[in-house]
PDB file of C-alpha atoms and ligand atoms in Angstrom:
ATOM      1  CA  UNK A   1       0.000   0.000   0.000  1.00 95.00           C
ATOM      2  CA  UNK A   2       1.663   2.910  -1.395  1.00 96.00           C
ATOM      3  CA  UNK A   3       0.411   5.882   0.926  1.00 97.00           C
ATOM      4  CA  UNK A   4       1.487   3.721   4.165  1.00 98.00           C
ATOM      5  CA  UNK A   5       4.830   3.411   2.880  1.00 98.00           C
ATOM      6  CA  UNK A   6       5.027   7.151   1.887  1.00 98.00           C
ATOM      7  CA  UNK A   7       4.198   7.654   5.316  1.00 98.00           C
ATOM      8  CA  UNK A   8       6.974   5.154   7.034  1.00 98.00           C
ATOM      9  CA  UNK A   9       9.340   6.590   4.770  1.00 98.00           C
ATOM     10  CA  UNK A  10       8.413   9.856   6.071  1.00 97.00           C
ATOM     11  CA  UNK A  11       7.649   9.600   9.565  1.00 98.00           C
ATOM     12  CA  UNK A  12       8.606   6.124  11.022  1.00 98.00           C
ATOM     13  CA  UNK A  13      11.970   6.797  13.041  1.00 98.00           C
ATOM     14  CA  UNK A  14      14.066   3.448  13.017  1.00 98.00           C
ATOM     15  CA  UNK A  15      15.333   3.394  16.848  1.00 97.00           C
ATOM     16  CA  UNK A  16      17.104  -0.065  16.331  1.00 97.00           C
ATOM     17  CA  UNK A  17      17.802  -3.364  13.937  1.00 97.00           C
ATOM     18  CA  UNK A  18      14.374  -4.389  15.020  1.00 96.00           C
ATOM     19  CA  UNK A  19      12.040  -1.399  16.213  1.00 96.00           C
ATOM     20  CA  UNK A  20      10.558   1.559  14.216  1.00 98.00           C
ATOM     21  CA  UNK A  21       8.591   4.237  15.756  1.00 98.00           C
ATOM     22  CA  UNK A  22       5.895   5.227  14.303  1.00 98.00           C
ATOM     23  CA  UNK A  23       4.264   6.863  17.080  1.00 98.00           C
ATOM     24  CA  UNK A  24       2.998  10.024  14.814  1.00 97.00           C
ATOM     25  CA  UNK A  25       0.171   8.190  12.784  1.00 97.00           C
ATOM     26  CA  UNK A  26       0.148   4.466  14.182  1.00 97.00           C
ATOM     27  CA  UNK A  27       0.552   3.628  18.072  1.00 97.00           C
ATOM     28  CA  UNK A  28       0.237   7.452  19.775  1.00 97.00           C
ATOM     29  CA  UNK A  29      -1.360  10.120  17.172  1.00 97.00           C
ATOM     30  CA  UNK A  30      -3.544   8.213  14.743  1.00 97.00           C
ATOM     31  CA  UNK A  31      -3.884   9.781  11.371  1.00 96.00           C
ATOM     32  CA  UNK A  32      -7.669   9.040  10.436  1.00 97.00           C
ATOM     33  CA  UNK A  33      -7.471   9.600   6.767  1.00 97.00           C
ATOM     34  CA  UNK A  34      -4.461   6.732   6.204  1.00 97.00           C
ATOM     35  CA  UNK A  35      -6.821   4.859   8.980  1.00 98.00           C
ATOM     36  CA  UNK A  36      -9.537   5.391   6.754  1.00 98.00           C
ATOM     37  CA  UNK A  37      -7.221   3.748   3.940  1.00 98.00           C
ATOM     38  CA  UNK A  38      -6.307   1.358   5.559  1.00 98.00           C
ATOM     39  CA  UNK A  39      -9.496   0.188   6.550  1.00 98.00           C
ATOM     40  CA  UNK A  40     -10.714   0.312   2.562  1.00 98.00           C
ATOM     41  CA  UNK A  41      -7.529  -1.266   1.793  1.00 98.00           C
ATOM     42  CA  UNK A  42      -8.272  -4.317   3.971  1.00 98.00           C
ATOM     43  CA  UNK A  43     -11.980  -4.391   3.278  1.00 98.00           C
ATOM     44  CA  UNK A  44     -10.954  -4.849  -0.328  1.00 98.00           C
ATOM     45  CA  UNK A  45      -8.326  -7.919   0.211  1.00 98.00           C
ATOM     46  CA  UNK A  46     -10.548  -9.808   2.919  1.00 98.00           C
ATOM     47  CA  UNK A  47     -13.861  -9.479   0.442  1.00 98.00           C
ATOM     48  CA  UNK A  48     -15.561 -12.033  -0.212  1.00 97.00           C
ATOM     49  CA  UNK A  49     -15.160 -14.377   2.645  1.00 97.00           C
ATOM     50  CA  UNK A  50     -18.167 -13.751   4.390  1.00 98.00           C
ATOM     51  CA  UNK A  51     -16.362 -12.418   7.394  1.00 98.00           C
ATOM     52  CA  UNK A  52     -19.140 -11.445  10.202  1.00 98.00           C
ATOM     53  CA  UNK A  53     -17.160  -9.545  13.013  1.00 98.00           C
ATOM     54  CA  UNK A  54     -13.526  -8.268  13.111  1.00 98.00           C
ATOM     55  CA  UNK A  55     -11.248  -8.828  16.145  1.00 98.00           C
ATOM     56  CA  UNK A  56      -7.720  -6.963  17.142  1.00 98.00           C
ATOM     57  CA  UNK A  57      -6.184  -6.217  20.655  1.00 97.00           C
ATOM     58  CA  UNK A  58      -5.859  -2.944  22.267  1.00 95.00           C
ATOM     59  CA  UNK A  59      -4.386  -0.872  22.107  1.00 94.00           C
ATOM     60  CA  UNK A  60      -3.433   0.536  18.762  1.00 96.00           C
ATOM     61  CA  UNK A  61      -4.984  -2.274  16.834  1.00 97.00           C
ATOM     62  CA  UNK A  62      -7.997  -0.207  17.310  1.00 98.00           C
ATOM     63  CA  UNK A  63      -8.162   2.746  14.863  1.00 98.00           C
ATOM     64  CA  UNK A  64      -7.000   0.204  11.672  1.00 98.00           C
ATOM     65  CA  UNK A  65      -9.628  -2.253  12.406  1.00 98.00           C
ATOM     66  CA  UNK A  66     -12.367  -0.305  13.479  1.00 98.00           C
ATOM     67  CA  UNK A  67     -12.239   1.579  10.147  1.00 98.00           C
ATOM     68  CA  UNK A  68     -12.001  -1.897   8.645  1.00 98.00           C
ATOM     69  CA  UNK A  69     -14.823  -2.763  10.634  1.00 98.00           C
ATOM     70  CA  UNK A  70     -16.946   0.313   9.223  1.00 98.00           C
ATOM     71  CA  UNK A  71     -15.857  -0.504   6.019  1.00 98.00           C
ATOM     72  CA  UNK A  72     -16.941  -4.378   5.793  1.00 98.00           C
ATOM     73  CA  UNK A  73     -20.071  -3.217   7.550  1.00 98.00           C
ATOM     74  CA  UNK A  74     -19.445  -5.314  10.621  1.00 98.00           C
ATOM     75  CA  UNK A  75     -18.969  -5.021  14.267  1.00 98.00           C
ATOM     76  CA  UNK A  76     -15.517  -4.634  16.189  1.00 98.00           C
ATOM     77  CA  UNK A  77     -14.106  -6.406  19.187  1.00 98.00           C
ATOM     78  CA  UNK A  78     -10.567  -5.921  20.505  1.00 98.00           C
ATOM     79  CA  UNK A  79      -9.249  -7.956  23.602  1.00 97.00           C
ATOM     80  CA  UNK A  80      -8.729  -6.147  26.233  1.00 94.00           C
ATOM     81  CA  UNK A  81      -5.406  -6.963  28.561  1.00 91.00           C
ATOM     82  CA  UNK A  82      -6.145  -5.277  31.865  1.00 80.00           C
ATOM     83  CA  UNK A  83      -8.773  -6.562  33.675  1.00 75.00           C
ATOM     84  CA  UNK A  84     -11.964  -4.698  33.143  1.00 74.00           C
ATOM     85  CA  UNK A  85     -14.227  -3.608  35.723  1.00 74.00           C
ATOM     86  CA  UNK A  86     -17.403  -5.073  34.357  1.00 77.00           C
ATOM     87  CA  UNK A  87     -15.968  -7.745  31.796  1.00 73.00           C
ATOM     88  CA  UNK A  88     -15.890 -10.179  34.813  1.00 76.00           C
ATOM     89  CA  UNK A  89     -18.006 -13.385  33.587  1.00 79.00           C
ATOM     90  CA  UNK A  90     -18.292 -15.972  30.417  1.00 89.00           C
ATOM     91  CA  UNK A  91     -14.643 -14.859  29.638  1.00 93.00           C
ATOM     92  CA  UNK A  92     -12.562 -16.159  26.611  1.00 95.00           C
ATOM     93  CA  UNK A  93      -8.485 -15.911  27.605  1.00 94.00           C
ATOM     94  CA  UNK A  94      -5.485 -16.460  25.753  1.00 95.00           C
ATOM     95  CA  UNK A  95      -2.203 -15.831  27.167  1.00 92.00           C
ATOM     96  CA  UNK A  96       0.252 -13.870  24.764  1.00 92.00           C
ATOM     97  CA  UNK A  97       4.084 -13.370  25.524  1.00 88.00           C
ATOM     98  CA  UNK A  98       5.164 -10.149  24.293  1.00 84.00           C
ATOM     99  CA  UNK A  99       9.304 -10.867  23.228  1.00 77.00           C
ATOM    100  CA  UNK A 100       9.711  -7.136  22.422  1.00 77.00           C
ATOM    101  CA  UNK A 101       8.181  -5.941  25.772  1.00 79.00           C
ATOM    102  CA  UNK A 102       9.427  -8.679  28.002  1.00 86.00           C
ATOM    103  CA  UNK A 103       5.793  -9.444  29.242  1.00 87.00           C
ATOM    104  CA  UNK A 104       2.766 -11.905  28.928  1.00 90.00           C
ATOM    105  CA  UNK A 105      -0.786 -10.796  29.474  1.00 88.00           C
ATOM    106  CA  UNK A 106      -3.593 -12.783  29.932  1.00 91.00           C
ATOM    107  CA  UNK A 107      -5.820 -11.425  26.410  1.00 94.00           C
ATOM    108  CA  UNK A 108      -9.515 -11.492  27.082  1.00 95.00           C
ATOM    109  CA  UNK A 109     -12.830 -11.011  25.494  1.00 96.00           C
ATOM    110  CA  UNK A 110     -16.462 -11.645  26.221  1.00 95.00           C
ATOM    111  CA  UNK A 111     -18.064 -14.960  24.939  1.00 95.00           C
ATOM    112  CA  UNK A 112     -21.162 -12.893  24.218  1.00 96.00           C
ATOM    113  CA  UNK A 113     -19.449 -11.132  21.221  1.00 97.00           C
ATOM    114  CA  UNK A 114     -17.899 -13.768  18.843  1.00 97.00           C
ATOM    115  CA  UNK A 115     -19.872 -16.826  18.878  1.00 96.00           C
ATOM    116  CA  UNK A 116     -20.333 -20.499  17.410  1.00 96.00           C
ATOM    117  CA  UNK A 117     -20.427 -19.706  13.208  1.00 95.00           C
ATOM    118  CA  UNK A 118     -18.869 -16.152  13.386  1.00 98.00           C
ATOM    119  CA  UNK A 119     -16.087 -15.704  10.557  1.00 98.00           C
ATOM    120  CA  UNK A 120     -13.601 -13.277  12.769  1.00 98.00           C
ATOM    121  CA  UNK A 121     -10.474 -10.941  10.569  1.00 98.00           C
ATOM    122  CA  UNK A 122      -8.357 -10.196  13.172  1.00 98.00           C
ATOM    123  CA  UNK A 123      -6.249  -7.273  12.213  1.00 98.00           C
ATOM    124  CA  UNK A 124      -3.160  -6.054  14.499  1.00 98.00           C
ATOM    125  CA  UNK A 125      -0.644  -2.464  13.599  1.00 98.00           C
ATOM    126  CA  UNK A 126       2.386  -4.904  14.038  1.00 97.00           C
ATOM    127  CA  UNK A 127       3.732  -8.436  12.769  1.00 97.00           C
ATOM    128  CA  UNK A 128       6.957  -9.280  14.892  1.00 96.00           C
ATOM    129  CA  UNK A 129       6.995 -12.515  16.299  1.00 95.00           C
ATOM    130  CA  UNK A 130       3.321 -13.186  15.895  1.00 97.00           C
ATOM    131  CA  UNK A 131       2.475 -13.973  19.345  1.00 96.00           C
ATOM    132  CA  UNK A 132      -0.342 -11.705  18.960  1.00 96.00           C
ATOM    133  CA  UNK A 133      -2.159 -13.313  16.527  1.00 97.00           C
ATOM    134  CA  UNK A 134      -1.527 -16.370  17.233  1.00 97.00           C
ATOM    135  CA  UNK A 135      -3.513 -15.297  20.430  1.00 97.00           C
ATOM    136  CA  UNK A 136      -6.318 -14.095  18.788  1.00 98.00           C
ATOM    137  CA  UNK A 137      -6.262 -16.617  16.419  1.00 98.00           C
ATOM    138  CA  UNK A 138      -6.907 -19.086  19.832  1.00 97.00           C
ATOM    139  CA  UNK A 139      -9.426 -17.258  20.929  1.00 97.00           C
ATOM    140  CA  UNK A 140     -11.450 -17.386  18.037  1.00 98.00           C
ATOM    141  CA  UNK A 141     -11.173 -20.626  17.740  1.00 98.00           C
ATOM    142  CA  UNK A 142     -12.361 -21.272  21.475  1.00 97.00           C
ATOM    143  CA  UNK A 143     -15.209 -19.680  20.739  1.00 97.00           C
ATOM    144  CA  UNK A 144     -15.745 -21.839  18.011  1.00 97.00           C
ATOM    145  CA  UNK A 145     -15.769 -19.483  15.481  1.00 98.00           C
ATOM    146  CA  UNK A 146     -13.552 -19.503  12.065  1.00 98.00           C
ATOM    147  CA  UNK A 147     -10.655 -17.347  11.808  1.00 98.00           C
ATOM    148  CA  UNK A 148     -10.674 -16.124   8.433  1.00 98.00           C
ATOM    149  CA  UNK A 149      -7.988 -14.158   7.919  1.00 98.00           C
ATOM    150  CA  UNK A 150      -5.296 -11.689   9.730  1.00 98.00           C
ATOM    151  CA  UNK A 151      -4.747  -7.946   8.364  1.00 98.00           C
ATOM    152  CA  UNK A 152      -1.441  -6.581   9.441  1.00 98.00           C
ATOM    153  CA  UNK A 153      -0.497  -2.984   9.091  1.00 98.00           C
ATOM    154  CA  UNK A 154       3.050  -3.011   9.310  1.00 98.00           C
ATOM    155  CA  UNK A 155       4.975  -6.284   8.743  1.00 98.00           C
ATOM    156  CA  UNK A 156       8.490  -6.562  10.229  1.00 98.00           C
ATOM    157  CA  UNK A 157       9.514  -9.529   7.307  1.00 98.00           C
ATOM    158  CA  UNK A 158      12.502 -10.267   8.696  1.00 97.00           C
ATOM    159  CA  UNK A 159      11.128 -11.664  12.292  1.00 97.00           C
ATOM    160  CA  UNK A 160       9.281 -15.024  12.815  1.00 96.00           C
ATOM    161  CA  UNK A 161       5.438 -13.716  12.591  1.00 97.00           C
ATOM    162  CA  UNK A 162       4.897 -14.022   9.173  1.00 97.00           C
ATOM    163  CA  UNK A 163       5.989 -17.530   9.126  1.00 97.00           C
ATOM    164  CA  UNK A 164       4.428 -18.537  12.278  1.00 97.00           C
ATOM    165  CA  UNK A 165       1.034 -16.839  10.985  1.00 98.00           C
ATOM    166  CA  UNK A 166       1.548 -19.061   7.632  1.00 97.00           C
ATOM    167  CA  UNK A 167       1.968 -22.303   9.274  1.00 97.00           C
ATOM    168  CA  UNK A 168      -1.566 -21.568  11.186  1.00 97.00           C
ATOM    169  CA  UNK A 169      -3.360 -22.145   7.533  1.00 97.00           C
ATOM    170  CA  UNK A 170      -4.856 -18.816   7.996  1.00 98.00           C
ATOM    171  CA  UNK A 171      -4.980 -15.975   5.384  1.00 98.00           C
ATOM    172  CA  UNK A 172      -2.423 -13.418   5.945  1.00 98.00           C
ATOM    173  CA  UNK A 173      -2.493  -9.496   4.277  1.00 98.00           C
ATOM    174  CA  UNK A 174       0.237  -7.428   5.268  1.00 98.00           C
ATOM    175  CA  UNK A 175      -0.477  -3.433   4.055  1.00 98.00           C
ATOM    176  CA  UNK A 176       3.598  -2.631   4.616  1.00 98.00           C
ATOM    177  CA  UNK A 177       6.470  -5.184   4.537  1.00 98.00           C
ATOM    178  CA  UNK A 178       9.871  -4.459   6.049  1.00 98.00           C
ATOM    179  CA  UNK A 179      12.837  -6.714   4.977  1.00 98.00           C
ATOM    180  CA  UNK A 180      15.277  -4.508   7.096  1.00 98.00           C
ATOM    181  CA  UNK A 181      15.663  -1.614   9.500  1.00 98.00           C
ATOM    182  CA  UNK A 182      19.528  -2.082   9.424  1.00 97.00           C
ATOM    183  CA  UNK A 183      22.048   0.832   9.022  1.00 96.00           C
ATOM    184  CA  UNK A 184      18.956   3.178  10.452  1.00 96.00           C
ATOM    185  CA  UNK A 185      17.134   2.738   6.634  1.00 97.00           C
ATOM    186  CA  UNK A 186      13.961   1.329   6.351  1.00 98.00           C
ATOM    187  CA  UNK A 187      13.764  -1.139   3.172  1.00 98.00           C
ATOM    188  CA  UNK A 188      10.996  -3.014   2.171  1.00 98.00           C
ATOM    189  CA  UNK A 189      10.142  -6.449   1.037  1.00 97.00           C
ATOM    190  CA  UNK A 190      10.448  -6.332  -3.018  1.00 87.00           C
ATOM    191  CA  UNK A 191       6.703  -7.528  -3.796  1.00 79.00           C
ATOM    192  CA  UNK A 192       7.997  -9.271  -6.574  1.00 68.00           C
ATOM    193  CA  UNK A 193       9.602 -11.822  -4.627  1.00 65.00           C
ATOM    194  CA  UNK A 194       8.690 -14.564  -3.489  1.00 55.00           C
ATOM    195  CA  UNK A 195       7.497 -15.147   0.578  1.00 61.00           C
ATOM    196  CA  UNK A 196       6.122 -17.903   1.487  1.00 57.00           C
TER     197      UNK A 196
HETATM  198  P1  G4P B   1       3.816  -9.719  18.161  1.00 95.59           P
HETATM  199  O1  G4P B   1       2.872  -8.546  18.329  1.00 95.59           O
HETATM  200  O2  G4P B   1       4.103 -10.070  16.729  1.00 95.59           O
HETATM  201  O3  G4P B   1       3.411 -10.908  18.973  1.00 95.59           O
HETATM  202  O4  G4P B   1       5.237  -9.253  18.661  1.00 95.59           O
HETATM  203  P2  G4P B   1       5.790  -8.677  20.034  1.00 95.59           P
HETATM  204  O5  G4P B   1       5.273  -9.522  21.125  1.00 95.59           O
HETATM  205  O6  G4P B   1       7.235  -8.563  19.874  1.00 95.59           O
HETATM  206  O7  G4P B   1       5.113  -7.227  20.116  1.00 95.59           O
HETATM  207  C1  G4P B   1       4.778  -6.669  21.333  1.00 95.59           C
HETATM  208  C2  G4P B   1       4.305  -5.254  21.186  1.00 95.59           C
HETATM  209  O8  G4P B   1       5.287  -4.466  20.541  1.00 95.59           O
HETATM  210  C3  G4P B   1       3.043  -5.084  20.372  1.00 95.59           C
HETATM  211  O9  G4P B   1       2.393  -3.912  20.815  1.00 95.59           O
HETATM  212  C4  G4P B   1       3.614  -4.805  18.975  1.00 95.59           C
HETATM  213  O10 G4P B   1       2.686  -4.133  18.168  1.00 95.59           O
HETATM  214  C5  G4P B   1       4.766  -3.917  19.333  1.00 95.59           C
HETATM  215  N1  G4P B   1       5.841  -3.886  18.359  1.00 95.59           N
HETATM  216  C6  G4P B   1       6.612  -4.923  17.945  1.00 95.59           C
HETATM  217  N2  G4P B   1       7.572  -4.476  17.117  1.00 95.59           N
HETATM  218  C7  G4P B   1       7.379  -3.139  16.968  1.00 95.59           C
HETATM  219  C8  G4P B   1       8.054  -2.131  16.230  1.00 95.59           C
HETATM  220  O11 G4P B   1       9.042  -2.341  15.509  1.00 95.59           O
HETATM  221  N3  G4P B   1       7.566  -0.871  16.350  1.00 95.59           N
HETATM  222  C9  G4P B   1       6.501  -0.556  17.124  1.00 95.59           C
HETATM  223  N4  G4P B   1       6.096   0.715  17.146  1.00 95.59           N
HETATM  224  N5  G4P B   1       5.839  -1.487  17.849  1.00 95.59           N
HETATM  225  C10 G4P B   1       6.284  -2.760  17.764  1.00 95.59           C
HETATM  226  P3  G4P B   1       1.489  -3.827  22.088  1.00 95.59           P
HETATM  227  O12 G4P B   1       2.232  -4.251  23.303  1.00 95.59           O
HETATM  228  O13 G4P B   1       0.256  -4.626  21.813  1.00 95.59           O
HETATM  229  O14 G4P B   1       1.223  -2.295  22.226  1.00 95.59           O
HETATM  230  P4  G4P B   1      -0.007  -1.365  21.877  1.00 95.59           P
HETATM  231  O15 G4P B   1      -0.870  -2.041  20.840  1.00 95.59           O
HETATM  232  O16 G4P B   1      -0.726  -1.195  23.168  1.00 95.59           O
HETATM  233  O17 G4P B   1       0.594  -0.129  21.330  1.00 95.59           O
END
């Protein structure tokens, strides 16, 4: 997706060999009209597969798939992490270890919202080691419902999640592929070649 990368090449602040920053339209300021694209953008590569709800994890897997959400013409769930005051019964819970944050949380959401026959897109702002989606991924199936596909934002290509995504049979879009952050330079995965 074209405008993403524009943006990345314009905003996104490489702070290592592995982490960019893209804290100005992504995971701290959102930038509604890319979210907007975004959202079209996934819409358009998930159609088709009858997909009935779409599912993400908060925090800044929000904005992307609730436009996506809007778009499809579907309702949005994200997990929640923290325990919520009122979210206290007929729980679903995965638990997701976070390798770039040094953490697990317990991921949660409400058996009342994706049920038995539901065909769930879960869509996440970042592919690294896929933890994350293989989280959601359990969830949805726990519910018995069909996980249809996963939407990714911005892929880091040169970590384990794309793989480990692949090897759950699952459909995988990614909007923005990064083969390397090395050197400080962001370069992206040549979508001419071939990934498996
Ligand atoms: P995973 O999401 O593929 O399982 O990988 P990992 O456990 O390593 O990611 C943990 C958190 O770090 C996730 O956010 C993920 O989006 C974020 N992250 C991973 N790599 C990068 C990166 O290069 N840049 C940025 N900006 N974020 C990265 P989270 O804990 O769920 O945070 P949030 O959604 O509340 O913002």
């Amino acid at each position: 997706m074209e405008a993403l990368k524009q943006k990345i090449i314009d905003e996104g602040k490489v702070l290592s060999n592995t982490v960019l920053k893209v804290d100005s339209f992504v995971n701290h300021q959102m930038d509604p009209i890319l979210m907007k694209q975004i959202g079209e953008e996934f819409a358009e590569r998930f159609k088709g597969m009858g997909i009935t709800k779409v599912l993400t994890i908060e925090s800044s897997g929000i904005g992307p798939a609730l436009m996506t959400a809007l778009e499809m013409g579907v309702p949005m769930i994200f997990a929640r992490k923290r325990k919520s005051l009122t979210l206290t019964e007929g729980l679903i819970t995965s638990t997701v270890r976070s390798f770039t944050k040094q953490e697990t949380n317990e991921v949660t959401i409400s058996r009342d919202f994706i049920t038995e026959g539901d065909n769930v897109l879960i869509i996440d702002d970042f592919l690294a080691v896929g933890q994350a989606a293989l989280g959601l991924i359990d969830i949805v199936k726990q519910a018995g419902a069909n996980p249809v596909g996963v939407g990714i934002v911005i892929e880091k290509s040169f970590q384990d999640g794309h793989k480990t995504v692949k090897e759950t049979g699952v459909k995988l879009e990614s909007l923005a592929k990064i083969a390397s952050l090395e050197g400080g330079k962001v370069q992206f995965v040549n979508e001419g070649d071939q990934q498996s």
